[in-house]
Structure formats: structure tokens, C-alpha cells
Amino acid sequence: MPLSTDLFDRLRAIVGAEHVRHTTGDLTPYARDATPLFDRLPDAVVFPADTAEVAAVLRLATEHRVPVVPRGAGSNLCAATVALNGGIVLVTTRMNRIREISPTELLAVVEPGVTTAALADAATAHGLLFPPDPGSRTVSTVGGNVATCAGGLRGLKYGVTRNYVLGLEAVLPTGEVIRTGGRLWKDVAGYDLTRLLTGSEGTLAVITEITMALLPAPADTGTGIAYFPDLAHAGRAVADILSAGIVPATLEFLDRSCVNAVEDFADLGLRRDAGALLLFGDDGTSDAVRRDLNRMAELCDAAGATEWTLAEDVAGAEALLTARRCSLPALSRLGSLTILEDATVPRPRIAEMVDRIDAIADRHTVTIATFGHAGDGNLHPTCVVADPNDTESIERAHAAFDDIFRTAIELGGTITGEHGVGAAKLPHLRAQLGDDQMQLLSRIKSAFDPARILNPGKLGS
Amino acid sequence: MPLSTDLFDRLRAIVGAEHVRHTTGDLTPYARDATPLFDRLPDAVVFPADTAEVAAVLRLATEHRVPVVPRGAGSNLCAATVALNGGIVLVTTRMNRIREISPTELLAVVEPGVTTAALADAATAHGLLFPPDPGSRTVSTVGGNVATCAGGLRGLKYGVTRNYVLGLEAVLPTGEVIRTGGRLWKDVAGYDLTRLLTGSEGTLAVITEITMALLPAPADTGTGIAYFPDLAHAGRAVADILSAGIVPATLEFLDRSCVNAVEDFADLGLRRDAGALLLFGDDGTSDAVRRDLNRMAELCDAAGATEWTLAEDVAGAEALLTARRCSLPALSRLGSLTILEDATVPRPRIAEMVDRIDAIADRHTVTIATFGHAGDGNLHPTCVVADPNDTESIERAHAAFDDIFRTAIELGGTITGEHGVGAAKLPHLRAQLGDDQMQLLSRIKSAFDPARILNPGKLGS
């Protein structure tokens, strides 16, 4: 049901006519996010300037039972910001001020539309570090990071977004503005709504301000690379590193298909005969970094690495990390449609999981390469489909991912480590959480959103 | 309304007759927790052996609309485990097995009745560290730590309990068993019920299993002590330490009244003329610890410390830490009734807050000394009342704390940094969170506990 003229007039009165879009051409960029195969034109896109405008839009939407989908950059990979039922897409990109960076209090206060990179750069300029570093960081917004509890390469040592959110201002779908947490590391006054909103994927409230903890920037970083005959050997090195008391800032792997795709793409001089590539790195004081890097190299060697190298300097480290960073573009080039997933398993089961992913890919005759975060078991099996119009191939890819998600759950893992559930994985959530918990999520959703207007068809549905 | 004979019979059938208490003598130890001035005899105390028994007790209680108060050691300081409306106290101390410690996966799986110290010791035996260290750690249970999101001395560097809870098994008041999270550092499948239950103070579900992240134990620790003319100078040292990029494992202060009480109590040779005492410490590799300790001492000196010392060895460090550890017993000795609070303010406002606490104490003619965690602004203003039957003195103490909580909120802080809300601070919660958020908490409570049997009169009421 399209929105009424009256409703458009009221939206324009709230945010200003120039901040309401309604033509098909203007709506089209907001029909999709970074997730392939999900596509729905909203009825309107609005760009509020502040909390009061967000609240007015939400009150109006609740009154008229119009769906509202909050959206930052739309860089999520789980169709969390596709307006499945139409309605209003509420874009936060105009709310993009960094309000404060406090080196004394080790925190930042930002509006939700600030990009992750802008926050990270502002922190760096003050000698501070914002640890979460999702792959989309140059475009993703901090509001989106909070909404999805974004992760990244540093998860094991530094945790994910939830570990840094100190306080939130958020608007309930019924228009009330709440403030949760604050500027404190310790605050147990009330249920932990700060963390409940973190990762709620825009289904409970619209986040309008974030207070984010920062850390002192480490003095130095270092990176090394090791090749192994297979992932089982790499997994042994990972276990030995952690058992030795090292919690590295970086511990990433690429499987053989990935190594070859990256080498085809970027010609980095990687060993094509390797069964697995492990990137390891740490940050801290220079002497600690050197010592840990040398120790990790020794442990890789002892675990059966066929070759390893330590980067001599920052440029050398960047060159090594390129192998990991261009995994996705390298794989994407192999076909027209790339489905990037993030099934995650306990660390000791990574090799077993990748073996089973390979067997699943063979069984369904699809191409799947896997890279990911060895430190926290967060895998990114990536399926490449040659022709996006080949529905039969796409169905085989979906069938393969169904098996992959089932396998992740069977191995004590999760259907999503850091990307989120969105519309893409909602059909798989029940298998992980069970009926009782699914019903509980729905009741929690109703506690925030009695008219169920906020991001329908996603978490809590 | 006392419980019926039939209900007692059914409780005995569930947990066994020897695990149901009902005589006044048997109930009395469960009428109170570690919070003064709250006291209510429950109708029954039950000690379930496992998850199935917990679920059966809860189903029965929901069916008969009988309150259930979950309890670990009862060491909380906010009357979170007092059965305000009578009913059943459900004690988890029989569920006290450490099921697993995994050095490879850096985690432990424990039942809720395991003591904090038992988990910490088991971790140490495997070369690992369980960072949260609440003052009650020798008696407190891990289930209670999770229920209150317990903190401790290492909050700034290591975070609090919520940062370590990876997964929970919990029983809803209606008897369904849910599992949240798991063994993974990254898991965003569904709303973050793991964190929502953490700090929910036994009002949403009964926690029956906890998967807790651990860290490699640091190789070395070091501690120093510095005296300042007043807390403002100590506060400057704290700001300078953090601005220098050091995040110390320990950063504790005692005000003048505390220093003198401790010296009276333990004769440690502390400087009685000091306006404030700052304990600072770090852990990590030996060279990093030495470097950071020396740097912190320099910064204290530059900020106006009148004297400072570094402990030579572990025994010396323990001696210094004794000053902080015996603050509460030292103050308790000054009267018969000790009210220990934990109003918390942003770090730069600690000195201002303590000045205002002193002024409030004078105004209400009560004795309040303050110690606490300078790193995270978590203060422990402690009021000592000579005679526990002197209701007029107690009323003045309450009036003083009313002012203290108001002041903490006014300075951007919280009424509770780590102790919890319980029954003791529920009357103050609305001033911090506002009506809209209080109503939201109540709706969330109903989503878990439709009959509202679980720990009534506490969070979510």
C-alpha cells in the first residue's frame, strides 16, 4: 500500500521537503543493501537531521502503521536494511558529526551517520585506537556498526563493537527518546539495554547517539605470514600460539582456493601450492611485538609450516595484509554474483569445518572458497556464481549454504559471527535458537515496538 | 500467604526432601544478604541439583503464582536476593561443578554455584586469568557475578563480568530452558540475551550454566603507592597516566578518612597526613610492567605526589594492596552498621564528587569515608553508623545517600557502578533512567516473566 499524500506532506513537514525522496529513480539506490538477491523498493526515503526529527518520523509511522527501516550506509551483508514490506527507509547519513573525542576519558561521542573510518581516523589523530574494523569500514557507519555489532580482524584480542559501546541515545518506535549507559566503564543501573540494542539490527529502536570507548593507540604493530600443507596444520599453529599465552591482534587464514584467487588477482608472490596461508600479527610496544612475532613464527614452524616470513616494516606488513584484504574482491572477480557468509565455529574445529564446506561445495557442484578469522573461528565461506540470472546455480548455492549453516550449528557454532541475521538468515535462526527462544525474541520485540513497524521481517519477527 | 502443604510436597518431590527447608531456624540465614537493613523470611528455601530441577521448581511457582528469588552466596550489597514478598528462595550452591577449563579455547564452563575464587584458581592452575575480581570473590558465586555483572579492581583494563560471558544456559520463569551465545567470541545470531541476562539480577531467568572467556595469565605484576595533598592532585595523576597511553590493571584511591581508618586497623605505616592515597599497578611482561610502573611513579611525582614507593616484589605488592583490601573492614570497625555504596562518576569528576560527598556528610552529620576505583570512576562512599538501633542516625545516613545518588546522576554518573540495583536502589533508578525507560524495563520483564514471579520488587518491577 503506497503512502498517502497526507503522509508525505507530514514527512516533509518533519524533515524538510528536500530530505524526503519518493520517485522511483530516487528510491532505487535504497532498494538494496550490500546483500545480493534481496531487492524491494521502499515507498519513501527520509533523511532526518536530528533526534527530534527521528522521533517525529517514528511517531507518525507508528500512528499510521507504516514500516520504517533504519539505514546507515547499507553496507551490511544480511539484507538487514531491505524494506521487505515497503514503507519508509530512514537514513542516518545526515547525522554525521563527531561530537567529542576525549583522550582523558578514552571515549568518543558520535552521531550514528559518522563512518567507521572517520571515527577511527579521529581517534588516531588523538593517539587513540577504535579497535572494531569491519571490512566495510571506509563506508559503514558507526550506527550501522552498533546495529549489527560489527566485528573485524581484531576480534580475539580486542573484542567486537559491543565491547566498546558505553552508552546510547535511541528513539523507540513509539517516539520516546531513551538514554542507556553513559560515559562509564561500570554502570549496572537497569537491564543492559546498551548491549540489547547493540546487534538488534534496527528492529527495536533507532540509535541517534553513541558513546564509544577508545583505547590508547599501540606504539607498534608487526605482521608475519606462514604457509601450511593444509588447514589442519595451520589450526595446530593457532592452538599452539594461544596456548603459549599470546593473544595476537591478527590471526587470519586463507584456504587454497582463496590463495590462488588472490594471486590471480593481485600477483603478490604467494605460494600457490600452499594448502593454507596464515597471517599473524600483534600490536603493542615494539619489543613485545618483536618477541611475540618471533615466537609465533617459531610455533608455526614447529607446527609444520612449509615457509614463513616476518614483515620488515609497516610497508611490508601492509603488503602481507593485502593478501587478506583483497580476498573478497579477488573471489568476486571469478563470477558475477558473490555470496559472502560468516558461519562461525569454535576455534579447534576450523579445519574440520572447512573440510566439510569443501565437501558440501562438491556435493552441490558450486565454487566455495573460505577465508576468515582463525583467532575467533569466524569463517567467511564465499560462493561465486558465474551468471546472476542462472537461477538453478543460485538454488544450488543456497542449498550449499543451508548445509553449511546446519554444519556450523552441529559443530557448536553459529550461523553468523559478525554479519548479522537480517532477512537473509532469519530462516536459519530457529534451527540455532529453538522455538522457545524465538518466541522470547518476538516478545522482546513487542516490548519495544508494540505496532511492530520497525524493520519488519527481520530479528524478532 | 504461606505455601500450602501440597506445594511443599511437590517441591520435595522435585529436589528431594533434604533439599527443602521450611523451619524458621533453617530459613533465617536466607532472610538477608550482605545488605544491611533488608530482612524478610522466605517461606521455603530449595537447593536444586540441576537444570531440570530448576525448571520444575519454576514451572510450579509460575503455576501457583509463588515468588522465586534466585540466590548464590547472597554476598550482594543491594538487597537483590531478599525475598521481599516471601515465597521460595532458590539457592544454586549445589550446582557447583567446574565442567571444563579449556586452555586452547580460552574458556571455562561452570555451573552457577561455583565460587568466583574457585573459577579464578582453576584458571590460574591452567596458566589462565579470570579477570573480574569483586571484593566478595572468596564467597561469591559465578552465577551471582553474572546476575549482578560484578566488577572489581581491574575494570578499566579488563572490563567487568559482561566482557567475559560467552554463553549461558538459563531457565525462564515459565520453565523453558534456553541457551544463549556459546563458545564463540563472535556470535550475533539473535538479540544479545547473554548480555541482557548478565546484570538482570535474577529477575528474568535463572542461570544454570555459564561459559566464561579467560585470558592467558600475565607473566608479571607490579604495584606502587603514592600520597597526594588531596584528591584533586591524585585525579590529575590519574588523568596524566591515562593520557600517557597507560591503561593500568590497578588504579585505586583512598581518601583521608579511609587512610586513617586503615592505619588504625592494620598499622601498615601509611602516611596519616595524606589527603589521598593512590595505588597503581600493572600486569604483563616483566619489562613492560617495570617500565609502566616507573612511568606512573614519574607522573604521580609530576602531578604533586608528596611521596611514592614501588613494591620490590610480590610480597611488597601484596602489602601495598592490603591498604585497599582492608578499607571496608577498617571502616566497618568504626561502627556497628556499615552502608557501602557505589555511586560512580566520569573519571575527571572523581575529586569533585568526593568533595561533594564530604559536604553532604557534614550537612547530614554522618561519617562517610570514600575509597574506590580511580580508573573507572567507581566510588565506594561508606557510611558508618555507631548504633544499628539508632533509627534517627540511619535516617540521616539514608538522606545523605539520597543526596549522593542525586549528585552522581547530576555529574553524569550512575547510582550503581558494580553493586547492582536490587531492592536497595530501586527507588533511585527512575531518577537516572526516566519514566519511559522504567516502563520499557517493566515490559521486558513481562516478556520473560508474564506471571512476574521472579524476584519481585527488584529490577523490572
CSV table of C-alpha atoms in Angstrom, one decimal, chain B residues 208-431:
chain,number,residue,atom,x,y,z
B,208,THR,CA,22.1,-22.7,35.2
B,209,GLU,CA,25.4,-22.8,33.2
B,210,ILE,CA,27.9,-20.2,32.2
B,211,THR,CA,30.6,-20.3,29.5
B,212,MET,CA,33.2,-17.8,30.5
B,213,ALA,CA,36.1,-16.4,28.5
B,214,LEU,CA,39.5,-16.5,30.1
B,215,LEU,CA,42.8,-14.8,29.2
B,216,PRO,CA,46.4,-16.0,29.3
B,217,ALA,CA,47.7,-15.2,32.8
B,218,PRO,CA,50.1,-12.2,32.7
B,219,ALA,CA,53.8,-13.2,33.4
B,220,ASP,CA,54.3,-10.5,36.0
B,221,THR,CA,52.5,-7.9,38.1
B,222,GLY,CA,53.8,-4.8,39.9
B,223,THR,CA,52.3,-2.3,42.3
B,224,GLY,CA,53.2,1.2,43.6
B,225,ILE,CA,51.7,3.7,46.1
B,226,ALA,CA,51.6,7.5,46.0
B,227,TYR,CA,50.4,10.1,48.5
B,228,PHE,CA,48.8,13.4,47.5
B,229,PRO,CA,47.8,16.5,49.3
B,230,ASP,CA,44.3,16.0,48.2
B,231,LEU,CA,42.1,14.0,45.7
B,232,ALA,CA,42.3,16.8,43.1
B,233,HIS,CA,46.1,16.2,42.8
B,234,ALA,CA,45.6,12.4,42.7
B,235,GLY,CA,43.0,12.9,40.0
B,236,ARG,CA,45.5,14.9,37.9
B,237,ALA,CA,47.9,12.0,38.2
B,238,VAL,CA,45.2,9.6,37.0
B,239,ALA,CA,44.4,11.8,34.0
B,240,ASP,CA,48.1,12.1,33.2
B,241,ILE,CA,48.7,8.3,33.4
B,242,LEU,CA,45.8,7.5,31.0
B,243,SER,CA,46.7,10.4,28.7
B,244,ALA,CA,50.2,8.9,28.5
B,245,GLY,CA,48.7,5.7,26.9
B,246,ILE,CA,48.9,3.5,30.0
B,247,VAL,CA,45.9,1.5,30.9
B,248,PRO,CA,46.9,0.2,34.4
B,249,ALA,CA,45.4,-3.1,35.8
B,250,THR,CA,45.1,-1.3,39.2
B,251,LEU,CA,44.3,2.3,40.0
B,252,GLU,CA,42.7,2.6,43.4
B,253,PHE,CA,42.3,5.5,45.8
B,254,LEU,CA,41.6,6.1,49.4
B,255,ASP,CA,40.5,9.4,50.8
B,256,ARG,CA,42.0,10.8,54.1
B,257,SER,CA,39.3,9.3,56.4
B,258,CYS,CA,39.9,5.9,54.8
B,259,VAL,CA,43.7,6.1,55.1
B,260,ASN,CA,43.4,6.9,58.8
B,261,ALA,CA,40.8,4.1,59.4
B,262,VAL,CA,43.1,1.6,57.6
B,263,GLU,CA,46.1,2.7,59.6
B,264,ASP,CA,44.2,2.4,62.9
B,265,PHE,CA,43.1,-1.0,61.8
B,266,ALA,CA,46.2,-2.6,60.3
B,267,ASP,CA,49.1,-0.4,61.2
B,268,LEU,CA,50.6,-0.5,57.8
B,269,GLY,CA,52.8,2.6,58.2
B,270,LEU,CA,50.6,4.7,55.8
B,271,ARG,CA,51.0,8.5,56.0
B,272,ARG,CA,48.2,9.8,58.1
B,273,ASP,CA,48.7,13.4,56.8
B,274,ALA,CA,48.0,12.4,53.2
B,275,GLY,CA,44.9,13.9,51.6
B,276,ALA,CA,44.6,11.0,49.3
B,277,LEU,CA,46.4,7.7,48.6
B,278,LEU,CA,46.7,6.2,45.1
B,279,LEU,CA,47.6,2.6,44.5
B,280,PHE,CA,48.7,1.9,40.9
B,281,GLY,CA,49.7,-1.3,39.3
B,282,ASP,CA,50.0,-3.2,36.1
B,283,ASP,CA,50.5,-6.7,34.8
B,284,GLY,CA,52.0,-8.1,31.6
B,285,THR,CA,55.6,-9.0,30.7
B,286,SER,CA,58.2,-8.1,33.3
B,287,ASP,CA,59.8,-5.4,31.3
B,288,ALA,CA,56.5,-3.7,30.3
B,289,VAL,CA,55.4,-3.8,34.0
B,290,ARG,CA,58.6,-2.2,35.2
B,291,ARG,CA,58.5,0.5,32.5
B,292,ASP,CA,54.9,1.3,33.2
B,293,LEU,CA,55.3,1.4,36.9
B,294,ASN,CA,58.3,3.7,36.7
B,295,ARG,CA,56.4,6.0,34.3
B,296,MET,CA,53.3,6.0,36.6
B,297,ALA,CA,55.6,7.0,39.5
B,298,GLU,CA,57.1,9.8,37.5
B,299,LEU,CA,53.7,11.1,36.5
B,300,CYS,CA,52.5,10.9,40.1
B,301,ASP,CA,55.5,12.9,41.1
B,302,ALA,CA,54.9,15.5,38.5
B,303,ALA,CA,51.3,15.8,39.5
B,304,GLY,CA,52.3,16.7,43.0
B,305,ALA,CA,52.7,13.4,44.9
B,306,THR,CA,54.3,14.1,48.3
B,307,GLU,CA,55.8,10.6,48.3
B,308,TRP,CA,55.7,7.4,46.3
B,309,THR,CA,57.1,3.9,46.5
B,310,LEU,CA,57.2,0.9,44.2
B,311,ALA,CA,56.9,-2.6,45.7
B,312,GLU,CA,60.1,-4.5,45.3
B,313,ASP,CA,58.4,-7.9,44.8
B,314,VAL,CA,55.1,-9.8,45.0
B,315,ALA,CA,55.1,-9.7,48.8
B,316,GLY,CA,55.7,-6.0,48.8
B,317,ALA,CA,52.9,-5.5,46.3
B,318,GLU,CA,50.5,-7.6,48.4
B,319,ALA,CA,51.4,-5.4,51.4
B,320,LEU,CA,50.5,-2.3,49.5
B,321,LEU,CA,47.3,-3.8,48.2
B,322,THR,CA,46.3,-4.6,51.8
B,323,ALA,CA,45.7,-0.9,52.3
B,324,ARG,CA,42.9,-1.1,49.7
B,325,ARG,CA,41.6,-4.6,50.6
B,326,CYS,CA,41.2,-3.8,54.3
B,327,SER,CA,39.4,-0.4,53.7
B,328,LEU,CA,36.0,-2.0,54.2
B,329,PRO,CA,36.8,-4.0,57.4
B,330,ALA,CA,38.7,-1.0,58.7
B,331,LEU,CA,35.7,1.3,58.2
B,332,SER,CA,33.3,-1.3,59.5
B,333,ARG,CA,35.1,-1.4,62.8
B,334,LEU,CA,34.2,2.3,63.4
B,335,GLY,CA,30.6,1.4,63.9
B,336,SER,CA,28.1,-1.4,64.1
B,337,LEU,CA,26.4,-0.7,60.8
B,338,THR,CA,28.3,-0.1,57.6
B,339,ILE,CA,26.5,1.1,54.4
B,340,LEU,CA,28.7,0.6,51.4
B,341,GLU,CA,27.6,2.3,48.2
B,342,ASP,CA,29.0,2.5,44.7
B,343,ALA,CA,27.9,5.8,43.1
B,344,THR,CA,30.1,6.2,40.1
B,345,VAL,CA,31.1,9.3,38.1
B,346,PRO,CA,33.1,10.0,34.9
B,347,ARG,CA,36.8,9.8,35.8
B,348,PRO,CA,37.6,13.5,35.6
B,349,ARG,CA,34.9,14.3,38.2
B,350,ILE,CA,36.1,12.0,41.0
B,351,ALA,CA,37.7,14.7,43.1
B,352,GLU,CA,34.6,17.0,42.7
B,353,MET,CA,32.4,14.1,43.6
B,354,VAL,CA,34.3,13.2,46.8
B,355,ASP,CA,34.3,16.9,47.8
B,356,ARG,CA,30.6,16.9,47.4
B,357,ILE,CA,30.2,13.6,49.3
B,358,ASP,CA,32.2,15.2,52.2
B,359,ALA,CA,29.9,18.3,52.2
B,360,ILE,CA,26.8,16.0,52.1
B,361,ALA,CA,28.2,14.0,55.1
B,362,ASP,CA,28.8,17.2,57.0
B,363,ARG,CA,25.3,18.5,56.2
B,364,HIS,CA,23.6,15.4,57.4
B,365,THR,CA,26.1,14.9,60.3
B,366,VAL,CA,27.1,11.4,59.3
B,367,THR,CA,30.5,9.8,58.9
B,368,ILE,CA,31.3,8.9,55.3
B,369,ALA,CA,34.7,7.8,54.0
B,370,THR,CA,35.3,7.1,50.4
B,371,PHE,CA,37.6,4.7,48.6
B,372,GLY,CA,37.3,3.2,45.1
B,373,HIS,CA,38.4,2.6,41.6
B,374,ALA,CA,40.0,5.7,40.2
B,375,GLY,CA,40.5,4.1,36.8
B,376,ASP,CA,36.8,3.8,36.1
B,377,GLY,CA,35.3,6.4,38.5
B,378,ASN,CA,33.7,3.7,40.6
B,379,LEU,CA,33.5,5.2,44.1
B,380,HIS,CA,32.6,3.4,47.3
B,381,PRO,CA,31.3,6.0,49.8
B,382,THR,CA,30.9,4.2,53.0
B,383,CYS,CA,28.8,5.4,55.9
B,384,VAL,CA,29.4,4.1,59.4
B,385,VAL,CA,26.6,4.2,61.9
B,386,ALA,CA,27.6,3.6,65.6
B,387,ASP,CA,24.3,2.0,66.8
B,388,PRO,CA,22.2,-0.1,64.4
B,389,ASN,CA,19.1,0.6,66.5
B,390,ASP,CA,19.6,4.4,66.3
B,391,THR,CA,16.9,4.9,63.6
B,392,GLU,CA,17.4,8.6,63.6
B,393,SER,CA,21.1,8.1,62.6
B,394,ILE,CA,20.1,5.6,60.0
B,395,GLU,CA,17.6,8.1,58.5
B,396,ARG,CA,20.3,10.7,58.3
B,397,ALA,CA,22.5,8.2,56.5
B,398,HIS,CA,19.7,7.4,54.0
B,399,ALA,CA,19.1,11.1,53.5
B,400,ALA,CA,22.9,11.6,52.8
B,401,PHE,CA,22.9,8.7,50.2
B,402,ASP,CA,19.8,10.2,48.5
B,403,ASP,CA,21.9,13.3,48.0
B,404,ILE,CA,24.9,11.3,46.9
B,405,PHE,CA,22.9,9.4,44.3
B,406,ARG,CA,21.4,12.7,43.0
B,407,THR,CA,24.8,14.2,42.8
B,408,ALA,CA,26.2,11.2,40.9
B,409,ILE,CA,23.4,11.5,38.3
B,410,GLU,CA,24.0,15.3,38.1
B,411,LEU,CA,27.7,14.7,37.3
B,412,GLY,CA,26.9,12.3,34.5
B,413,GLY,CA,27.3,9.2,36.6
B,414,THR,CA,25.3,6.3,37.9
B,415,ILE,CA,23.7,5.3,41.1
B,416,THR,CA,25.5,1.9,40.8
B,417,GLY,CA,28.7,1.1,39.1
B,418,GLU,CA,29.0,-2.6,40.1
B,419,HIS,CA,26.9,-3.5,43.1
B,420,GLY,CA,23.5,-3.5,41.4
B,421,VAL,CA,20.1,-2.0,41.9
B,422,GLY,CA,18.3,-4.7,43.9
B,423,ALA,CA,15.7,-3.6,46.3
B,424,ALA,CA,18.1,-1.1,47.9
B,425,LYS,CA,18.4,1.3,45.0
B,426,LEU,CA,15.2,0.6,43.0
B,427,PRO,CA,13.7,3.8,44.5
B,428,HIS,CA,16.6,5.8,42.9
B,429,LEU,CA,16.6,4.1,39.5
B,430,ARG,CA,13.8,6.2,38.0
B,431,ALA,CA,15.7,9.4,38.6
